[in-house]
mmCIF file of C-alpha atoms in Angstrom:
data_model
loop_
_atom_site.group_PDB
_atom_site.id
_atom_site.type_symbol
_atom_site.label_atom_id
_atom_site.label_comp_id
_atom_site.label_asym_id
_atom_site.label_seq_id
_atom_site.Cartn_x
_atom_site.Cartn_y
_atom_site.Cartn_z
ATOM 1 C CA MET A 52 19.285 -17.247 11.327
ATOM 2 C CA ASN A 53 16.889 -16.590 8.551
ATOM 3 C CA SER A 54 18.044 -14.740 5.524
ATOM 4 C CA PRO A 55 16.402 -13.373 2.361
ATOM 5 C CA ASP A 56 19.364 -14.493 0.278
ATOM 6 C CA SER A 57 22.767 -16.209 0.772
ATOM 7 C CA ASN A 58 24.639 -12.851 1.494
ATOM 8 C CA THR A 59 22.506 -11.700 4.531
ATOM 9 C CA ALA A 60 21.717 -13.074 7.909
ATOM 10 C CA ARG A 61 19.376 -11.786 10.626
ATOM 11 C CA ILE A 62 20.559 -11.931 14.272
ATOM 12 C CA GLN A 63 18.748 -11.449 17.464
ATOM 13 C CA LEU A 64 20.661 -10.101 20.482
ATOM 14 C CA GLY A 65 19.334 -10.326 24.053
ATOM 15 C CA HIS A 66 20.367 -7.729 26.655
ATOM 16 C CA ASP A 67 22.524 -10.269 28.545
ATOM 17 C CA ARG A 68 24.147 -12.083 25.616
ATOM 18 C CA SER A 69 26.633 -11.356 22.977
ATOM 19 C CA ASN A 70 27.253 -13.011 19.560
ATOM 20 C CA MET A 71 30.754 -13.518 18.256
ATOM 21 C CA PHE A 72 31.710 -14.446 14.722
ATOM 22 C CA TYR A 73 34.519 -14.199 12.234
ATOM 23 C CA ALA A 74 33.904 -11.606 9.598
ATOM 24 C CA SER A 75 35.866 -10.722 6.424
ATOM 25 C CA ARG A 76 36.657 -7.126 5.463
ATOM 26 C CA GLY A 77 33.696 -5.335 3.876
ATOM 27 C CA THR A 78 30.985 -7.158 6.009
ATOM 28 C CA ALA A 79 28.265 -4.713 6.864
ATOM 29 C CA ILE A 80 26.191 -4.698 10.032
ATOM 30 C CA VAL A 81 22.813 -2.812 10.070
ATOM 31 C CA SER A 82 20.719 -2.211 13.238
ATOM 32 C CA LEU A 83 17.120 -3.064 12.471
ATOM 33 C CA GLN A 84 15.995 -2.609 16.092
ATOM 34 C CA GLY A 85 17.814 -1.255 19.146
ATOM 35 C CA ASN A 86 21.450 -0.231 19.707
ATOM 36 C CA ILE A 87 24.334 -2.539 18.920
ATOM 37 C CA LEU A 88 27.919 -2.377 20.228
ATOM 38 C CA ILE A 89 30.297 -3.796 17.693
ATOM 39 C CA ALA A 90 33.755 -4.740 18.781
ATOM 40 C CA GLU A 91 36.317 -5.601 16.008
ATOM 41 C CA ALA A 92 39.432 -7.512 16.806
ATOM 42 C CA ALA A 93 42.358 -8.584 14.713
ATOM 43 C CA SER A 94 42.461 -12.097 13.214
ATOM 44 C CA HIS A 95 43.201 -13.546 16.646
ATOM 45 C CA LEU A 96 41.088 -13.307 19.815
ATOM 46 C CA VAL A 97 43.795 -11.700 21.983
ATOM 47 C CA ASP A 98 42.852 -8.132 20.778
ATOM 48 C CA ILE A 99 39.072 -8.528 21.455
ATOM 49 C CA THR A 100 39.524 -6.735 24.789
ATOM 50 C CA VAL A 101 41.201 -3.741 23.006
ATOM 51 C CA ALA A 102 39.219 -3.876 19.851
ATOM 52 C CA ASN A 103 37.941 -1.042 17.806
ATOM 53 C CA ARG A 104 34.407 -0.433 18.979
ATOM 54 C CA ALA A 105 31.336 1.272 17.296
ATOM 55 C CA LEU A 106 27.858 1.811 18.572
ATOM 56 C CA ILE A 107 25.092 1.895 16.030
ATOM 57 C CA ALA A 108 21.515 2.897 16.563
ATOM 58 C CA GLU A 109 18.406 1.721 14.834
ATOM 59 C CA GLY A 110 18.804 2.266 11.112
ATOM 60 C CA ASP A 111 22.521 2.761 11.244
ATOM 61 C CA CYS A 112 25.182 0.699 9.482
ATOM 62 C CA HIS A 113 28.796 -0.287 10.173
ATOM 63 C CA VAL A 114 31.212 -1.788 7.782
ATOM 64 C CA ILE A 115 34.100 -4.027 9.062
ATOM 65 C CA GLN A 116 37.339 -2.415 7.941
ATOM 66 C CA ARG A 117 39.563 -5.512 8.421
ATOM 67 C CA GLY A 118 38.854 -9.139 8.650
ATOM 68 C CA GLY A 119 38.783 -10.792 12.160
ATOM 69 C CA TRP A 120 36.574 -11.656 15.093
ATOM 70 C CA VAL A 121 33.622 -9.408 15.716
ATOM 71 C CA ARG A 122 31.507 -9.337 18.832
ATOM 72 C CA LEU A 123 27.904 -7.902 18.822
ATOM 73 C CA CYS A 124 26.125 -6.886 21.995
ATOM 74 C CA ALA A 125 22.755 -5.205 22.621
ATOM 75 C CA GLN A 126 23.198 -1.873 24.379
ATOM 76 C CA GLY A 127 20.894 0.067 26.615
ATOM 77 C CA GLY A 128 19.296 -2.869 28.526
ATOM 78 C CA GLY A 129 16.990 -4.033 25.772
ATOM 79 C CA LYS A 130 17.054 -6.392 22.860
ATOM 80 C CA ALA A 131 18.411 -5.683 19.390
ATOM 81 C CA THR A 132 18.146 -7.114 15.997
ATOM 82 C CA GLY A 133 20.817 -6.854 13.334
ATOM 83 C CA LEU A 134 21.266 -7.636 9.746
ATOM 84 C CA ILE A 135 24.556 -8.994 8.645
ATOM 85 C CA ILE A 136 25.472 -8.426 4.965
ATOM 86 C CA LEU A 137 28.478 -10.375 3.671
ATOM 87 C CA PRO A 138 30.592 -8.731 1.129
ATOM 88 C CA THR A 139 30.295 -10.021 -2.491
ATOM 89 C CA ARG A 140 32.984 -9.857 -5.212
ATOM 90 C CA ASN A 141 31.338 -6.897 -6.901
ATOM 91 C CA PHE A 142 29.236 -5.506 -4.144
ATOM 92 C CA LEU A 143 29.173 -1.906 -5.531
ATOM 93 C CA GLY A 144 28.200 -3.060 -8.923
ATOM 94 C CA SER A 145 25.275 -5.068 -7.627
ATOM 95 C CA LEU A 146 24.150 -2.064 -5.456
ATOM 96 C CA LEU A 147 24.236 0.111 -8.636
ATOM 97 C CA ALA A 148 22.322 -2.400 -10.687
ATOM 98 C CA ARG A 149 19.564 -2.693 -7.987
ATOM 99 C CA TRP A 150 19.324 1.103 -7.844
ATOM 100 C CA LEU A 151 19.105 1.369 -11.624
ATOM 101 C CA ARG A 152 16.448 -1.371 -11.640
ATOM 102 C CA ARG A 153 14.184 0.701 -9.420
ATOM 103 C CA GLY A 154 13.718 3.135 -12.268
ATOM 104 C CA ASN A 155 16.168 5.694 -11.293
ATOM 105 C CA THR A 156 17.337 6.516 -14.807
ATOM 106 C CA SER A 157 18.246 10.206 -14.281
ATOM 107 C CA THR A 158 21.823 9.108 -13.761
ATOM 108 C CA HIS A 159 22.038 7.062 -16.891
ATOM 109 C CA PRO A 160 25.075 8.183 -18.920
ATOM 110 C CA ALA A 161 22.818 9.004 -21.980
ATOM 111 C CA ASN A 162 20.732 11.353 -19.920
ATOM 112 C CA ARG A 163 23.824 13.104 -18.523
ATOM 113 C CA THR A 164 25.213 13.656 -22.044
ATOM 114 C CA GLU A 165 21.856 15.187 -23.218
ATOM 115 C CA ALA A 166 21.787 17.453 -20.102
ATOM 116 C CA ILE A 167 25.372 18.645 -20.791
ATOM 117 C CA GLU A 168 24.608 19.411 -24.476
ATOM 118 C CA SER A 169 21.468 21.386 -23.683
#
């Protein structure tokens, strides 16, 4: 798997194969190409047959709600590509910092105060 940084991994799914891995709570799965069926089980493999399932289309994201085994399958007879984003200790803080670095300063607290006083 190639990854832009240590918290992400790209995965290729063929139409006749599935990929299984252990994921912690908060892991995000993004479909970059195709439809991906996600089956979440509890921390043991017995529940994988009655797991929570989600189908995501290209551009959609799914966040794992509880840690455990996850199975990914391409749906629709084609191939799919997914991006797995591992949770970080301060994931929301890092997302906010990236967003603010892009130049979106309209939500800066100083700007909000000036808008309220006007």
